[in-house]
XYZ file of C-alpha atoms in Angstrom:
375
model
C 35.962 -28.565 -148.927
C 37.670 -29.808 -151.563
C 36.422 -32.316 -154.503
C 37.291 -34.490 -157.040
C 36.767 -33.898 -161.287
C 35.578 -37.364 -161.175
C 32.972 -36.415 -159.483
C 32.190 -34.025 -162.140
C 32.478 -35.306 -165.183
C 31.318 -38.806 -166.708
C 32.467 -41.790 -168.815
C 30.494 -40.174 -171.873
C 32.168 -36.904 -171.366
C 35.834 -38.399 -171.319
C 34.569 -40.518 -174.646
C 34.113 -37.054 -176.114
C 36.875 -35.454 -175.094
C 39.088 -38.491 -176.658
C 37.157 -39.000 -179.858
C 37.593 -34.926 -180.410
C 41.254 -35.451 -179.716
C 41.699 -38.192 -182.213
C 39.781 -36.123 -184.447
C 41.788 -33.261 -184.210
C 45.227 -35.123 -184.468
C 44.179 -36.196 -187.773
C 42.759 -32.689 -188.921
C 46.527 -31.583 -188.204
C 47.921 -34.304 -190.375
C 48.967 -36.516 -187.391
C 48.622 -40.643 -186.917
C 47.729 -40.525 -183.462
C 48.442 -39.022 -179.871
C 50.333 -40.130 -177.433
C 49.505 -38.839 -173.874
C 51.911 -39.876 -170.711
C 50.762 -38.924 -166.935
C 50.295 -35.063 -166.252
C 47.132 -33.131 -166.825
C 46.252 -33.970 -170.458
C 45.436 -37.503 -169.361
C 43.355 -36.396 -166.565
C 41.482 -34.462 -168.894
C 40.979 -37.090 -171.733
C 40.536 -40.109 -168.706
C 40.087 -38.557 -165.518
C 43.356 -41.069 -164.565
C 46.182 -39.670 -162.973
C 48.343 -42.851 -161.672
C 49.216 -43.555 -158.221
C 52.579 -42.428 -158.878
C 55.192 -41.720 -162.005
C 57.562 -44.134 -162.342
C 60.075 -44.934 -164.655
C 56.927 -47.642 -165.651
C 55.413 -46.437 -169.468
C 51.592 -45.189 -168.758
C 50.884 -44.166 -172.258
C 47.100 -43.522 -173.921
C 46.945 -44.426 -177.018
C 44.625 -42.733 -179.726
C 45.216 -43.569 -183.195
C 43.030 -42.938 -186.443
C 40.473 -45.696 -187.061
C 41.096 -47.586 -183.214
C 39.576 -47.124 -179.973
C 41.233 -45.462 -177.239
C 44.121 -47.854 -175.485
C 45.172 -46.975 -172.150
C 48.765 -48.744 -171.368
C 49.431 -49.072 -167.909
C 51.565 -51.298 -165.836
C 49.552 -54.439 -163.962
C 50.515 -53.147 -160.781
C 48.440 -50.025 -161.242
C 45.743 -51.493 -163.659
C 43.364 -51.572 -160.170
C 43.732 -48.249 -159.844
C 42.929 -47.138 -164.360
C 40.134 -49.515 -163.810
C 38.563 -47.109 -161.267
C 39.100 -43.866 -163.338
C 35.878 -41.980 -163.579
C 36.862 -42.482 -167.893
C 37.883 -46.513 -167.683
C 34.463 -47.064 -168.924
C 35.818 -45.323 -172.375
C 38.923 -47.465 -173.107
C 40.643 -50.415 -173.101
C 43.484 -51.252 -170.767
C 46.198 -52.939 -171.452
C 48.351 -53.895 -168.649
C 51.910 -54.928 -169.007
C 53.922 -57.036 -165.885
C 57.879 -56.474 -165.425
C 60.134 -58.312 -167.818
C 58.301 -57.625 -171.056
C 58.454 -55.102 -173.687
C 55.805 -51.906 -173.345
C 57.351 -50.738 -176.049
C 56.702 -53.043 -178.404
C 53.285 -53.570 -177.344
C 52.515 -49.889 -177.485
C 54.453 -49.864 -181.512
C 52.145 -52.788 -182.515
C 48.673 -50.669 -181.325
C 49.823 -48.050 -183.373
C 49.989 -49.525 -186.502
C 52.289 -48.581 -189.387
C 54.757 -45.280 -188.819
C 53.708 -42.101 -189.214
C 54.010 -38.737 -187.373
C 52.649 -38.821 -183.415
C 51.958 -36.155 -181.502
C 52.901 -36.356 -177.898
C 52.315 -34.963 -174.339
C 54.827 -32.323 -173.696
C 55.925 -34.017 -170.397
C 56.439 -37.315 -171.903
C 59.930 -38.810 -170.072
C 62.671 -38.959 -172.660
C 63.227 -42.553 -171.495
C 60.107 -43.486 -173.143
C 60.248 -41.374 -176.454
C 63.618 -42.264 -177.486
C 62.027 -46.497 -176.438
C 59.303 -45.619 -178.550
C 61.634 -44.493 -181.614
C 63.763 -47.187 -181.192
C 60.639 -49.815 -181.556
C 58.931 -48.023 -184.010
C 62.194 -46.686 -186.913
C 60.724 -44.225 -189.340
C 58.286 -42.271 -186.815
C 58.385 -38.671 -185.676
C 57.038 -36.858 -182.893
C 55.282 -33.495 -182.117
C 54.343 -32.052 -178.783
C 51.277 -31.454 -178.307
C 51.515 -27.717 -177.198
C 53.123 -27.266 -180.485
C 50.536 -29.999 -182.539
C 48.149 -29.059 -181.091
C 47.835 -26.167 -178.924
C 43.968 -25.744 -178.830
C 43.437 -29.085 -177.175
C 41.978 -27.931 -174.106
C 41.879 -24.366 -174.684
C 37.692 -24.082 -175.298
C 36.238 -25.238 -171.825
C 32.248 -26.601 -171.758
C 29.492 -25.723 -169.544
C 30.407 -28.213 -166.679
C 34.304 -26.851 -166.625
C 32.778 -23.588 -166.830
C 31.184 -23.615 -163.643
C 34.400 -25.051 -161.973
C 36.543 -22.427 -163.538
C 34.194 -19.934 -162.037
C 33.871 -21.808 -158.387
C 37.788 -21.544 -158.299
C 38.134 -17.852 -159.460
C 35.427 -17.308 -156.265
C 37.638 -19.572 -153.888
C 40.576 -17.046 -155.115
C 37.762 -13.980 -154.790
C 37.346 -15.077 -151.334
C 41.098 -15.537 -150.345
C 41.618 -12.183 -151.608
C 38.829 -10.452 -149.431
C 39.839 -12.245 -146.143
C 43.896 -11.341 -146.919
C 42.971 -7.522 -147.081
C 42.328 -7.651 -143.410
C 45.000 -9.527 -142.423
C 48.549 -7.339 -140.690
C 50.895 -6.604 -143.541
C 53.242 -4.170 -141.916
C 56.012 -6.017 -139.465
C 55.946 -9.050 -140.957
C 57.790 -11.022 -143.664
C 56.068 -11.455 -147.126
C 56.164 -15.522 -146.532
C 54.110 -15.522 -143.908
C 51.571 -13.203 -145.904
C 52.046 -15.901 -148.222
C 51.598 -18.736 -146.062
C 48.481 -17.239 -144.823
C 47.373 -16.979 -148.758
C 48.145 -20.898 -149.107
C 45.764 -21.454 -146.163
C 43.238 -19.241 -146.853
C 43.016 -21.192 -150.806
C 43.272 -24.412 -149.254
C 40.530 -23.602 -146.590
C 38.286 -22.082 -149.601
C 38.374 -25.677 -151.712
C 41.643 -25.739 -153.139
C 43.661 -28.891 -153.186
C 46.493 -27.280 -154.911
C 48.174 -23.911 -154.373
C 50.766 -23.355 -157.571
C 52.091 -19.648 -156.215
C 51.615 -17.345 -153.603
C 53.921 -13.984 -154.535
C 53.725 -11.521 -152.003
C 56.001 -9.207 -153.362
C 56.529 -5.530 -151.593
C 58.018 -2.515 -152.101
C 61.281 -2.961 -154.398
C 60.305 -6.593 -154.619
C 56.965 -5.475 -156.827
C 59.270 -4.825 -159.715
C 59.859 -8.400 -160.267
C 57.009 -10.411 -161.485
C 58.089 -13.563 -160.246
C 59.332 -12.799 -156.945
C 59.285 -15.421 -154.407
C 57.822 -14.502 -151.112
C 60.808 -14.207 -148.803
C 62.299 -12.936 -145.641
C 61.501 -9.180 -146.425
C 59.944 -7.265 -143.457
C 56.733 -5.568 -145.633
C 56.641 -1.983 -144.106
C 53.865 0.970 -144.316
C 54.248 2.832 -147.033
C 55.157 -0.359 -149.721
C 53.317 -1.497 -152.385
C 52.732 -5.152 -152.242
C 51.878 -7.226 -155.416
C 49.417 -10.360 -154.721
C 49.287 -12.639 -157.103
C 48.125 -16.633 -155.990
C 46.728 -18.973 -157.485
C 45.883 -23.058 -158.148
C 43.534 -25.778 -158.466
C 40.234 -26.348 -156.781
C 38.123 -29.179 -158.203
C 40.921 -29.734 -160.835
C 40.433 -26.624 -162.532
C 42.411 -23.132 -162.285
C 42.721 -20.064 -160.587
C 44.728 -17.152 -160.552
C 44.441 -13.915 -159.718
C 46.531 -10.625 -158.836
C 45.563 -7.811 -156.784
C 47.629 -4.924 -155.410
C 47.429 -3.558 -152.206
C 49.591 -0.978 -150.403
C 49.856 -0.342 -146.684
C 49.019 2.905 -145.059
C 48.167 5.681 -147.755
C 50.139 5.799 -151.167
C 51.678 8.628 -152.684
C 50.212 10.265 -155.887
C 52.352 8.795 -158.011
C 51.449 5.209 -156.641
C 48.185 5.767 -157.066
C 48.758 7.241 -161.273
C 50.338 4.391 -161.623
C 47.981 2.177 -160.099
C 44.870 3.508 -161.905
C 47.019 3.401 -164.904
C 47.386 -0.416 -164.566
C 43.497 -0.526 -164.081
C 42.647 1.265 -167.043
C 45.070 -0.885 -169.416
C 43.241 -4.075 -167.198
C 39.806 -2.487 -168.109
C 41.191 -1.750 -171.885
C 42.408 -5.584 -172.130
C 39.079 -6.990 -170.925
C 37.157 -4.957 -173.337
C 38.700 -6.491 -176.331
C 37.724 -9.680 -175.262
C 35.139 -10.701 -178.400
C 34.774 -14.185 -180.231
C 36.727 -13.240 -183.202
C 39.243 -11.041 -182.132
C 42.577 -12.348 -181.598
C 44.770 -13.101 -178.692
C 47.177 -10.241 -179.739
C 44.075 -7.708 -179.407
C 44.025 -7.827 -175.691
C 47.005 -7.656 -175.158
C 47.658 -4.579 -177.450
C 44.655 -3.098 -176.433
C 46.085 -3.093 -172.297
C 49.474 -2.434 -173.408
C 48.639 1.159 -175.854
C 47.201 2.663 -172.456
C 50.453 2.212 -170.535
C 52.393 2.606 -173.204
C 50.473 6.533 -173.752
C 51.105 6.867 -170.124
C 54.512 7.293 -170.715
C 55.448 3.526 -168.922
C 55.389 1.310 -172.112
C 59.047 -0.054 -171.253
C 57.923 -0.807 -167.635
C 55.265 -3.537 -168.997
C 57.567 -6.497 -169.467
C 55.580 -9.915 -170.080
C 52.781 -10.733 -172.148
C 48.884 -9.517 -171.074
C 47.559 -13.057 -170.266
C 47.703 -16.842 -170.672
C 45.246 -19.568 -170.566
C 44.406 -21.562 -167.628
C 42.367 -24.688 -167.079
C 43.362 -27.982 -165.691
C 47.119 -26.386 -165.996
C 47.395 -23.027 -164.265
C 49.271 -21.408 -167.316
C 48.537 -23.209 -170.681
C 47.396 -22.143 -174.487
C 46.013 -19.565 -175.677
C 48.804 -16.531 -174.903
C 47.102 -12.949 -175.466
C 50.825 -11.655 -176.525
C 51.998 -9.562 -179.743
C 51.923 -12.057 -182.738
C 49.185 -14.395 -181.472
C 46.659 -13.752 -184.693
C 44.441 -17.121 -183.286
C 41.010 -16.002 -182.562
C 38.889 -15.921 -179.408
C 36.295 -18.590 -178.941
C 33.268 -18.873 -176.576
C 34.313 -20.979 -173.375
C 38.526 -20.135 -173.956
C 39.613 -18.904 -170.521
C 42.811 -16.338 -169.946
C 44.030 -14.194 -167.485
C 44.350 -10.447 -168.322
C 46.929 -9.185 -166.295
C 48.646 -6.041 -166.960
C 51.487 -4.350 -164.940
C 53.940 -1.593 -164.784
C 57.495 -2.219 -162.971
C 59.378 0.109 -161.959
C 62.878 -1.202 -161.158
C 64.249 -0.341 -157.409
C 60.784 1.422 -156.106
C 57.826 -0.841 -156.741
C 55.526 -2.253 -158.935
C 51.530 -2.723 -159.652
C 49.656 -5.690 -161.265
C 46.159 -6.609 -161.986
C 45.069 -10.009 -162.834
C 41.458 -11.250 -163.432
C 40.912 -14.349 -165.143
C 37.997 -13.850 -168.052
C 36.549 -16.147 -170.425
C 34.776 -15.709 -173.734
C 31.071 -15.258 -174.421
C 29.023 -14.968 -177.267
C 28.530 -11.328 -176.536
C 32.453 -10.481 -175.140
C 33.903 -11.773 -171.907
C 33.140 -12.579 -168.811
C 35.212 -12.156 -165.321
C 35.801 -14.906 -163.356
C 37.473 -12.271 -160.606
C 34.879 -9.449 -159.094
C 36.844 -8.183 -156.629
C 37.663 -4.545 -155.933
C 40.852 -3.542 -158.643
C 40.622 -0.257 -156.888
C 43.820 0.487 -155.197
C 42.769 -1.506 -151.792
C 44.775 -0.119 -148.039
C 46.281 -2.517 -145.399
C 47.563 -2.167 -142.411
């Protein structure tokens, strides 16, 4: 079941994607980008090499020059065969010479570059070296927007992987938790996203009882007993695109209080996705979820941001967190996902991913974020 973004997306559309990129680098004052292997060149190419290597794979987009995919010969089969080859020009480099050089001498004079945050050292301090007088900027920092405001085609993926996640969720409900460890909950969560399209599965957190209280936690040997609360929060990439969701279950009935603080969390999820407007900024959602817990008395039990964006990265730009003043845009997707821990007992999460209409927001979750029973 699962596919391929080439599939999906043309030689035109990468040619867009590029020429916007260029033009953005030199709205922000920059000479050029620089983009090495990882998921900003699939996006601008639809190339993601056979394997990294300490070989340089650099694109190249500089003001006033087509785009210049460097790649070594070995691979060059393989960049000729990217669904955005059509777009570019390659040029290949064998063993024994300089990429460095070659790569200085296509971008022209110094200046400042920006440059993909996951570029190896080895080949910015080469680059440097060949061109004296340069400076570089990471793109998350240069520019942060890049990939942030998603078009009709990535769209529809976004919102075929947040039902693959939909999906997982509403077959994991049924599933036994009590008696058995929270990694096997979460292996059943990897199979259930792989068997629902997904060709990548970045998390599975099966968290219970005590465990709740840490966001992060990593599934482990914990036997999950009736009576816990048990945080679900999984996630990855179907089609190339992003998914993540939370949803918190508890097994046998909960206790008042776990159910206040439960439909607390809900309300502050509701509150968060009801500031979603073009216009507003990031920090509006998130202080918009965070006033209701906060005026439920658990203000210092909310301990990360509301949300982040997600595309072909499952956590990426924009960040709905205090401070953010950049404003919403129609097609930006983010998770909203509000939670209260409460340190030794349990905790409660709420995660929908939601992106940005002309008229609000829009989930990309619809399942139940009532408090759900398992056995």
């Amino acid at each position: 079941m699962t596919g391929s973004t080439a599939a999906s997306f043309t030689a035109d559309d990468y040619r867009a994607r590029m020429e916007r990129a260029a033009r953005t680098a030199a709205e922000a004052g920059l000479a050029g980008l620089l983009v090495a292997p990882g998921p900003d060149l699939v996006w601008l190419t639809g190339y993601t090499p056979p394997a990294v290597t300490e070989r340089l794979t650099l694109l190249v987009l500089a003001t006033g020059q087509d785009p210049v995919l460097v790649v070594p010969a070995l691979e060059a089969p393989d960049a000729h065969r990217a669904a955005g080859a059509a777009a570019l020009t390659l040029r290949d480099w064998t063993d024994g010479k300089d990429p460095y050089a070659a790569t200085a001498a296509l971008l022209g004079a110094p200046g400042r570059f920006g440059i993909s945050d996951n570029a190896w050292a080895l080949h910015l301090l080469a680059l440097q070296q060949a061109m004296p007088g340069s400076s570089y900027a990471s793109l998350t920092d240069a520019l942060p927007m890049l990939r942030a405001v998603k078009d009709a085609a990535e769209l529809d993926l976004m919102a075929a992987a947040g039902a693959a996640a939909d999906a997982t969720f509403e077959e994991i409900r049924t599933v036994p938790f009590a008696g058995r460890p929270e990694s096997e909950v979460a292996a059943d969560l990897d199979r259930l996203l792989r068997r629902h399209g997904h060709e990548q599965v970045d998390f599975t957190i099966v968290a219970s009882g005590p465990n709740g209280a840490n966001p992060h936690h990593e599934a482990g040997d914990r036997v999950i007993a009736r009576g816990d609360m048990v945080v679900l929060d999984f996630g990855g990439l179907r089609d190339g695109y992003g998914s993540d969701t939370s949803r918190t279950v508890h097994v046998g009935e909960p206790t008042d209080e776990e159910r206040r603080v439960h439909d607390i969390v809900r309300e502050a999820q509701e509150a968060g996705f009801r500031a979603v407007r073009p216009g507003a900024a990031c920090q509006d959602v998130d202080r918009a979820a965070r006033e209701v817990i906060a005026a439920a008395g658990y203000g210092e039990y909310f301990i990360h941001r509301t949300g982040h964006g997600i595309g072909v990265t499952t956590h990426e730009p924009p960040y709905m967190i205090e401070g953010e003043e950049r404003p919403l845009v129609p097609g930006m997707c983010f998770s909203v996902e509000p939670g209260i821990y409460l340190p030794g007992r349990f905790g409660v999460r709420i995660e929908d991913i939601v992106t940005v209409t002309e008229g609000g927001g829009r989930r990309l979750n619809t399942t139940a974020r009532e408090l759900v029973i398992v056995e």
